[in-house]
Short mmCIF file of C-alpha atoms and ligand atoms in Angstrom, two decimals:
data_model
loop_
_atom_site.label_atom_id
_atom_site.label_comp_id
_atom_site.label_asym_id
_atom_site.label_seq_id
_atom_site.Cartn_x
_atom_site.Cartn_y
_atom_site.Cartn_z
CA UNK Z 1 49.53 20.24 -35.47
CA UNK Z 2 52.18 19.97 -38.28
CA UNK Z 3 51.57 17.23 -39.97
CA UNK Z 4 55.05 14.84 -39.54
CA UNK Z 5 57.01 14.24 -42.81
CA UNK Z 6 55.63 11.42 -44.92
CA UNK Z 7 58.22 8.81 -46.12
CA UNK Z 8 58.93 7.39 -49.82
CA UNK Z 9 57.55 3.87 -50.07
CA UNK Z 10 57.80 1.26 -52.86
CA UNK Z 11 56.01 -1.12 -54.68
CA UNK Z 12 57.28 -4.75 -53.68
CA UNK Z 13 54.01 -6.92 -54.46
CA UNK Z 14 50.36 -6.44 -55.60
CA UNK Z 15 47.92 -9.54 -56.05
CA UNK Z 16 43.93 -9.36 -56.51
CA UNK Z 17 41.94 -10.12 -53.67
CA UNK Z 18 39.06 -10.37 -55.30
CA UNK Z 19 37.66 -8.35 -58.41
CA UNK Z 20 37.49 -5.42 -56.91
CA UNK Z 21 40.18 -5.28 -54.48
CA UNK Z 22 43.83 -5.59 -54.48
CA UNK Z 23 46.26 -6.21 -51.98
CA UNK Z 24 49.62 -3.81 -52.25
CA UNK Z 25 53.08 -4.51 -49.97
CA UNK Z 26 55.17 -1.75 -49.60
CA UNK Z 27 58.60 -1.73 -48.75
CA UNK Z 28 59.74 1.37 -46.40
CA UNK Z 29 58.48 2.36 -43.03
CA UNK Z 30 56.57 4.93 -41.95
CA UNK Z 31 56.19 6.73 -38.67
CA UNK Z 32 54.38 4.55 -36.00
CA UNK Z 33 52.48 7.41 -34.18
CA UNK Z 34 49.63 4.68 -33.58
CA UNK Z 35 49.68 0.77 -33.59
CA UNK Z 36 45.76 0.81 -32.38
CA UNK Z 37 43.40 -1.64 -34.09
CA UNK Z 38 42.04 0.28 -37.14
CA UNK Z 39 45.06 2.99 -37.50
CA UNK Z 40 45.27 4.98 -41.04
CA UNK Z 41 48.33 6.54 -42.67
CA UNK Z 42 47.63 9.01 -45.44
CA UNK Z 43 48.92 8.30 -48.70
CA UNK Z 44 50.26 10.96 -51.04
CA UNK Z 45 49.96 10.06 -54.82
CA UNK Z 46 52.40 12.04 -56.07
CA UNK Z 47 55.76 12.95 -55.59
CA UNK Z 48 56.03 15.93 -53.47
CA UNK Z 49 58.62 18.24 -53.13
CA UNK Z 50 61.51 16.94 -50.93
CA UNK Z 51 60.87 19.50 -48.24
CA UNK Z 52 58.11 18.90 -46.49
CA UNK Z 53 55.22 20.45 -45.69
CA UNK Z 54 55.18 21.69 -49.38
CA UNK Z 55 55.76 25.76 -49.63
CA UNK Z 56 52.02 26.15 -50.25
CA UNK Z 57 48.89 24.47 -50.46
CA UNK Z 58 48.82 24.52 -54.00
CA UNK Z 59 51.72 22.34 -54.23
CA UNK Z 60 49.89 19.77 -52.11
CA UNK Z 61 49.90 16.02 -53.70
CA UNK Z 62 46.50 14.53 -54.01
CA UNK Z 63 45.79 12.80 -50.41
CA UNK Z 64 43.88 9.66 -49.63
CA UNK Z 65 43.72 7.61 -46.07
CA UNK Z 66 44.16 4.11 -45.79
CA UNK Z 67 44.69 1.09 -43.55
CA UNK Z 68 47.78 -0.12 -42.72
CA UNK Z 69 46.55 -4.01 -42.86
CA UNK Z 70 50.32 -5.34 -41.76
CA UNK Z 71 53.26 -3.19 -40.59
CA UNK Z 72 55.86 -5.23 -39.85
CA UNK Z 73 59.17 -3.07 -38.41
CA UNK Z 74 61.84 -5.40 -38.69
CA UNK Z 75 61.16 -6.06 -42.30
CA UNK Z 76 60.59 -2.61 -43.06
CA UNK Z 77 57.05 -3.64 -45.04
CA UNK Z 78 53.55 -2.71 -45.20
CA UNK Z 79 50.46 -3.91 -46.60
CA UNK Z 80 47.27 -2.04 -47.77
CA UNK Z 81 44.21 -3.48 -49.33
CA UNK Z 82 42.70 -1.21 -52.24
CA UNK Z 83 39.51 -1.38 -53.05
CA UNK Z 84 38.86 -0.75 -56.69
CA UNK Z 85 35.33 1.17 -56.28
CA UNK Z 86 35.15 2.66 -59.95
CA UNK Z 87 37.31 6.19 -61.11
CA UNK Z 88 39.90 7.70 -58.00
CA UNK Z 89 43.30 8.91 -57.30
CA UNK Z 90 43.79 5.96 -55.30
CA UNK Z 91 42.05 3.57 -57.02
CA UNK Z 92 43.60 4.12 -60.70
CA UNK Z 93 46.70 4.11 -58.92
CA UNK Z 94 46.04 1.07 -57.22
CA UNK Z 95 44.73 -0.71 -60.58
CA UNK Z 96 48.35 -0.46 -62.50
CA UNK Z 97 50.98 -0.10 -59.75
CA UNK Z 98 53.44 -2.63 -60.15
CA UNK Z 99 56.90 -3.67 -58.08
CA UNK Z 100 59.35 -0.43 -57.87
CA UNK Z 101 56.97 2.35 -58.03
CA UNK Z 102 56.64 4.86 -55.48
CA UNK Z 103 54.36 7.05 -53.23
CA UNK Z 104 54.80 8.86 -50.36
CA UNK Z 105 52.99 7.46 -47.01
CA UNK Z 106 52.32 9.41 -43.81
CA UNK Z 107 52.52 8.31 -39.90
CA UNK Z 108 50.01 5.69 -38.85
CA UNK Z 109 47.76 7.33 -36.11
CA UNK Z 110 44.07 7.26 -35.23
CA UNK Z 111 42.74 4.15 -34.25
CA UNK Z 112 39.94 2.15 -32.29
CA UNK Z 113 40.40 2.61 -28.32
CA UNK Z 114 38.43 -0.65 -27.23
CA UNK Z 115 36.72 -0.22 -24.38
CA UNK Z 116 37.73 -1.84 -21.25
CA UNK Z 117 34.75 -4.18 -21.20
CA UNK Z 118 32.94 -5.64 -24.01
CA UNK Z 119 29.88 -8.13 -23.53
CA UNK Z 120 29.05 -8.27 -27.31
CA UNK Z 121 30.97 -6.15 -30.48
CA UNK Z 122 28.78 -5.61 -34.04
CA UNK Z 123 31.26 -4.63 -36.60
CA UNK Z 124 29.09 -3.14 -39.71
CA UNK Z 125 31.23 -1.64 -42.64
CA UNK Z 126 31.76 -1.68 -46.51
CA UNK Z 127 34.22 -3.21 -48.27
CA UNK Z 128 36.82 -0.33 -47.23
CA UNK Z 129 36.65 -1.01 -43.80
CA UNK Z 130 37.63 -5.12 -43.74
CA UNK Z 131 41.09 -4.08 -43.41
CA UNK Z 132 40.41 -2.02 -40.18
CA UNK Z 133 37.53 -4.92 -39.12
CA UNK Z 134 40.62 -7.42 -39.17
CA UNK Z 135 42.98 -5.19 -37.44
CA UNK Z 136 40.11 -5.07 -34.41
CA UNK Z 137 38.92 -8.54 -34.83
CA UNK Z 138 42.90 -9.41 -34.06
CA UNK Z 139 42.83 -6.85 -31.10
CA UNK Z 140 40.28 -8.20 -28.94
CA UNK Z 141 40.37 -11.31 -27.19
CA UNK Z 142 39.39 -14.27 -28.12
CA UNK Z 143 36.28 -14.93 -26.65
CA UNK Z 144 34.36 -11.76 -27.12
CA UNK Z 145 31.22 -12.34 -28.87
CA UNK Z 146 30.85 -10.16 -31.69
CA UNK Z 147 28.63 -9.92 -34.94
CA UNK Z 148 30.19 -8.60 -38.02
CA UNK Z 149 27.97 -7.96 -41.19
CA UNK Z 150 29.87 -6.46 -44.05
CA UNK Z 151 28.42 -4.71 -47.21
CA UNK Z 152 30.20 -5.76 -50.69
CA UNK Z 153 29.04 -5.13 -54.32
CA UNK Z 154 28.44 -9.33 -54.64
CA UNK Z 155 29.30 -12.33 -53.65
CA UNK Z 156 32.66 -12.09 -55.58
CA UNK Z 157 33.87 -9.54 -53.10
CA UNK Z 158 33.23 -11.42 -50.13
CA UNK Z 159 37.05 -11.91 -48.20
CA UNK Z 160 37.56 -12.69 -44.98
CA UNK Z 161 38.74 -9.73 -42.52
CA UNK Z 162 41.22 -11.76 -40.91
CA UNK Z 163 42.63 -15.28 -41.75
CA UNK Z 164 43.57 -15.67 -37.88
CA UNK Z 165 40.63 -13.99 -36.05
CA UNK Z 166 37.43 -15.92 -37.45
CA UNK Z 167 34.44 -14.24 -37.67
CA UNK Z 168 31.73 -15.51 -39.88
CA UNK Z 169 30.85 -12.20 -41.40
CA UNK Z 170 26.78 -11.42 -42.42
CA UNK Z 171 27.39 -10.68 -45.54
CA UNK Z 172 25.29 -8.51 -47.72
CA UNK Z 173 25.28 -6.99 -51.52
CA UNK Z 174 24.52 -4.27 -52.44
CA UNK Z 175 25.12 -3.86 -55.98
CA UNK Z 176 27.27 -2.12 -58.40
CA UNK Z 177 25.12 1.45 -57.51
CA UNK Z 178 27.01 3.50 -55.32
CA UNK Z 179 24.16 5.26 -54.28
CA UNK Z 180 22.40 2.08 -52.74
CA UNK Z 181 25.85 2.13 -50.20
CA UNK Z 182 24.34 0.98 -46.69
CA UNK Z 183 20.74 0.41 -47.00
CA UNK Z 184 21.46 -2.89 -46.39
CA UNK Z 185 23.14 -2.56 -43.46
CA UNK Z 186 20.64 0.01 -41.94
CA UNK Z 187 18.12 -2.24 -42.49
CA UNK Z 188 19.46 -5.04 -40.97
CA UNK Z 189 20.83 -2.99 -37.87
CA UNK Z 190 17.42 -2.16 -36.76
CA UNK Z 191 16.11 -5.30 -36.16
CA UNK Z 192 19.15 -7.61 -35.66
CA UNK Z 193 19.06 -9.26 -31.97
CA UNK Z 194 21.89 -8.38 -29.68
CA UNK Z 195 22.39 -7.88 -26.22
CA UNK Z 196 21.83 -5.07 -24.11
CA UNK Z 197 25.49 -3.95 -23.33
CA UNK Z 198 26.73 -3.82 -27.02
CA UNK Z 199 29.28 -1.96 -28.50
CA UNK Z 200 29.06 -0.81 -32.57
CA UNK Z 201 31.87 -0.07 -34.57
CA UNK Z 202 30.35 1.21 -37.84
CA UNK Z 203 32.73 2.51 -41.16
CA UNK Z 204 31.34 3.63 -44.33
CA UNK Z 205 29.80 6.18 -46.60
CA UNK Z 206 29.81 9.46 -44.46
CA UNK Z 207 26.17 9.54 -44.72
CA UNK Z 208 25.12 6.57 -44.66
CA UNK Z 209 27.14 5.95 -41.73
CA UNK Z 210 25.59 8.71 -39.64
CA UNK Z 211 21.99 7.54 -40.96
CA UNK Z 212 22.98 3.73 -38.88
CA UNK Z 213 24.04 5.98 -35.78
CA UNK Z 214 20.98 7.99 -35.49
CA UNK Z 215 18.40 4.67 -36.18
CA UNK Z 216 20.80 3.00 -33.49
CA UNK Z 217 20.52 5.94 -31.35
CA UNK Z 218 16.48 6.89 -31.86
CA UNK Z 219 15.36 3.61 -32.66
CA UNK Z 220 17.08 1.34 -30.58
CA UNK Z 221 18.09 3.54 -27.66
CA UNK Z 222 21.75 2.78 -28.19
CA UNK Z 223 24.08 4.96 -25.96
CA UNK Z 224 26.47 7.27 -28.23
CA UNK Z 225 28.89 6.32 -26.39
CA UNK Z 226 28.55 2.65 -27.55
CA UNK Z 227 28.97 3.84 -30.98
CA UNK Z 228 32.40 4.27 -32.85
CA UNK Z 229 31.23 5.77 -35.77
CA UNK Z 230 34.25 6.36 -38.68
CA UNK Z 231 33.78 7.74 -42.10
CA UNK Z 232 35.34 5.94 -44.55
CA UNK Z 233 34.95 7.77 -48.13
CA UNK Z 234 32.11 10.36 -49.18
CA UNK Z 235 29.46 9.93 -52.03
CA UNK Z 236 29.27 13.31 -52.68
CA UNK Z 237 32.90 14.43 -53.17
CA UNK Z 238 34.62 16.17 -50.85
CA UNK Z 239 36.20 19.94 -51.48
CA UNK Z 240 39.59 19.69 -52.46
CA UNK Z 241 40.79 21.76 -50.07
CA UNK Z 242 39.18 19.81 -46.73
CA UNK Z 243 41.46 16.87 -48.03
C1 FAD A 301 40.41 5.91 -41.67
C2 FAD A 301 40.19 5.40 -43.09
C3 FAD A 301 40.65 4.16 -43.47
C4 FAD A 301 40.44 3.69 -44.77
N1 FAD A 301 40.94 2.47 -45.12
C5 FAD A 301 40.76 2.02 -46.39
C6 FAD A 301 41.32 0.76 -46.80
O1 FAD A 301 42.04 0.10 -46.06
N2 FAD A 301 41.05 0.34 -48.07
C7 FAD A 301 40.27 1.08 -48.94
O2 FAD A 301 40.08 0.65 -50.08
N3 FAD A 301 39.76 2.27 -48.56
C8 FAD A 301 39.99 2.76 -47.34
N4 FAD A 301 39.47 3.97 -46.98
C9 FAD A 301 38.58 4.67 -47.94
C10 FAD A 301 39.34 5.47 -49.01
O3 FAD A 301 40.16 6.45 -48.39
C11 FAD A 301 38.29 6.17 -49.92
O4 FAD A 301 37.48 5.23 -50.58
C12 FAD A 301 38.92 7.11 -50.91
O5 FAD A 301 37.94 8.05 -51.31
C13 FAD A 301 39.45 6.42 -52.17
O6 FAD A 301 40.10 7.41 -52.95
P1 FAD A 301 40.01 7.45 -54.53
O7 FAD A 301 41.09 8.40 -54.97
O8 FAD A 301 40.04 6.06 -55.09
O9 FAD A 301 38.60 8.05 -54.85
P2 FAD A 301 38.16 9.60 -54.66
O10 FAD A 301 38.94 10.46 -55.60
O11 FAD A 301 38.22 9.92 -53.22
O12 FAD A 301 36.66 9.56 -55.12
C14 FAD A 301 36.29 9.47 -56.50
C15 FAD A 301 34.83 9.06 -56.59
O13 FAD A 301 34.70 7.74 -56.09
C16 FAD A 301 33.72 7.69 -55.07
N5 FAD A 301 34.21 6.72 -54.06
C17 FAD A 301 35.25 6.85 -53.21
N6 FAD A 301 35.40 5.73 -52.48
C18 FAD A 301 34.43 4.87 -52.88
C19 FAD A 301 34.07 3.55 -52.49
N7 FAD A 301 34.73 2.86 -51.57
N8 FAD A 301 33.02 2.95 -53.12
C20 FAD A 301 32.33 3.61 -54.09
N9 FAD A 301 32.63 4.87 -54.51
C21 FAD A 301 33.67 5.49 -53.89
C22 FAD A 301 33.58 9.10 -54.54
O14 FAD A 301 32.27 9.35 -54.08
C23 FAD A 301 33.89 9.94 -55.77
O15 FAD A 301 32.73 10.11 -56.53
C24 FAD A 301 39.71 4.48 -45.70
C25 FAD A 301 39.28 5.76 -45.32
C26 FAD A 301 39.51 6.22 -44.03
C27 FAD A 301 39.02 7.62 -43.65
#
């Protein structure tokens, strides 16, 4: 499918989160293909040619996906939390942008179908996936009992997904070592105690993320279709040309 035109957006506001995250509003509104919990847009960190799609691959922008944390329509705005994770596209872009400058931002699709009945959600994910963790933790109601245990570098990183949906997140560290992304997590998703009928929505490190679904799956029995598994960013970069 041709992927729909992406849309100028600018700079209005960037504060810190925390020391390794910022929070960016945008001013200019993208395509709504999706409003599901845990939507992405693609963002295009560079100008590309004012025809779109580009005449050939080669004049693709560099691509990365994100959240949309708030869209809100009426004011034409939206907000994206960076994390700042160490040498990027994104995230040197992210580090410096200030009010006025400009990338180009992609519909909003994707997103977490929640399904129809839900006796207990875990949320486990990184740092990159609190944005989407708030977006669901908004989306479901009130009462559903959930577990959410969240993987940061240190306790200086630890923000909470939503400021309206409490939560309580387990939160763990994991260090400034990249390659130590989600042994945590696995280890505490073997054991942790939850009830029968549970429903996982896991985002991280592609393979780390797949390691959690197969120890869920072989170890604990889990159903696969129980499991929303979503792969957030790659430790071993990806090709390029799959972006
Ligand atoms: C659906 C979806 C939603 C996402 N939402 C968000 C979001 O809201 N906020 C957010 O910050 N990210 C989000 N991400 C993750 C983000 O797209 C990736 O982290 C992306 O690789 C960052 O691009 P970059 O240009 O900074 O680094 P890249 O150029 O992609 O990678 C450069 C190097 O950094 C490493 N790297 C990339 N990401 C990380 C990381 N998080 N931690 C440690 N090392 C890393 C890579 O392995 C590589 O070695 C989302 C991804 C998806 C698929």
């Amino acid at each position: 499918m041709e992927e729909s035109r992406p849309v100028p957006i600018a700079v209005t506001f960037s504060r810190e989160l925390s020391p390794r995250a910022r929070r960016i509003t945008f001013s200019g509104m993208t395509l709504i293909e999706s409003t599901k919990p845990a939507s992405y847009l693609s963002l295009f960190f560079e100008e590309p040619s004012r025809t779109w799609p580009p005449p050939d691959d080669a004049a693709k922008p560099p691509k990365r996906t994100y959240t949309p944390r708030y869209v809100d329509a009426s004011c034409e705005s939206i907000t994206i939390d960076f994390v700042l994770h160490g040498d990027g596209k994104a995230t040197d872009w992210a580090r410096t942008a200030t009010a006025g400058d400009v990338i180009w931002a992609g519909a909003t699709s994707g997103g977490y179908d929640l399904p129809s009945h839900i006796d207990h959600l875990v949320f486990v994910g990184d740092d990159t996936a609190i944005p989407a963790i708030g977006t669901v933790l908004e989306s479901i109601p009130r009462n559903t009992r959930k577990t959410v245990i969240i993987e940061v570098v240190d306790e200086d990183d630890e923000r909470q997904p939503s400021d309206i949906a409490l939560s309580d997140p387990i939160w763990l560290h994991r260090g400034t070592d990249a390659t130590d992304t989600g042994i945590q997590s696995l280890n505490l998703i073997r054991s942790i105690a939850v009830p029968s009928n549970t429903y996982w929505w896991i985002a991280g490190e592609r393979e780390a993320i797949r390691t959690m679904r197969d120890s869920l799956v072989r170890g604990r029995g889990v159903d696969r279709g129980h499991i929303s598994l979503n792969a957030y960013w790659r430790l071993v970069p990806m090709d390029p040309r799959e972006r």
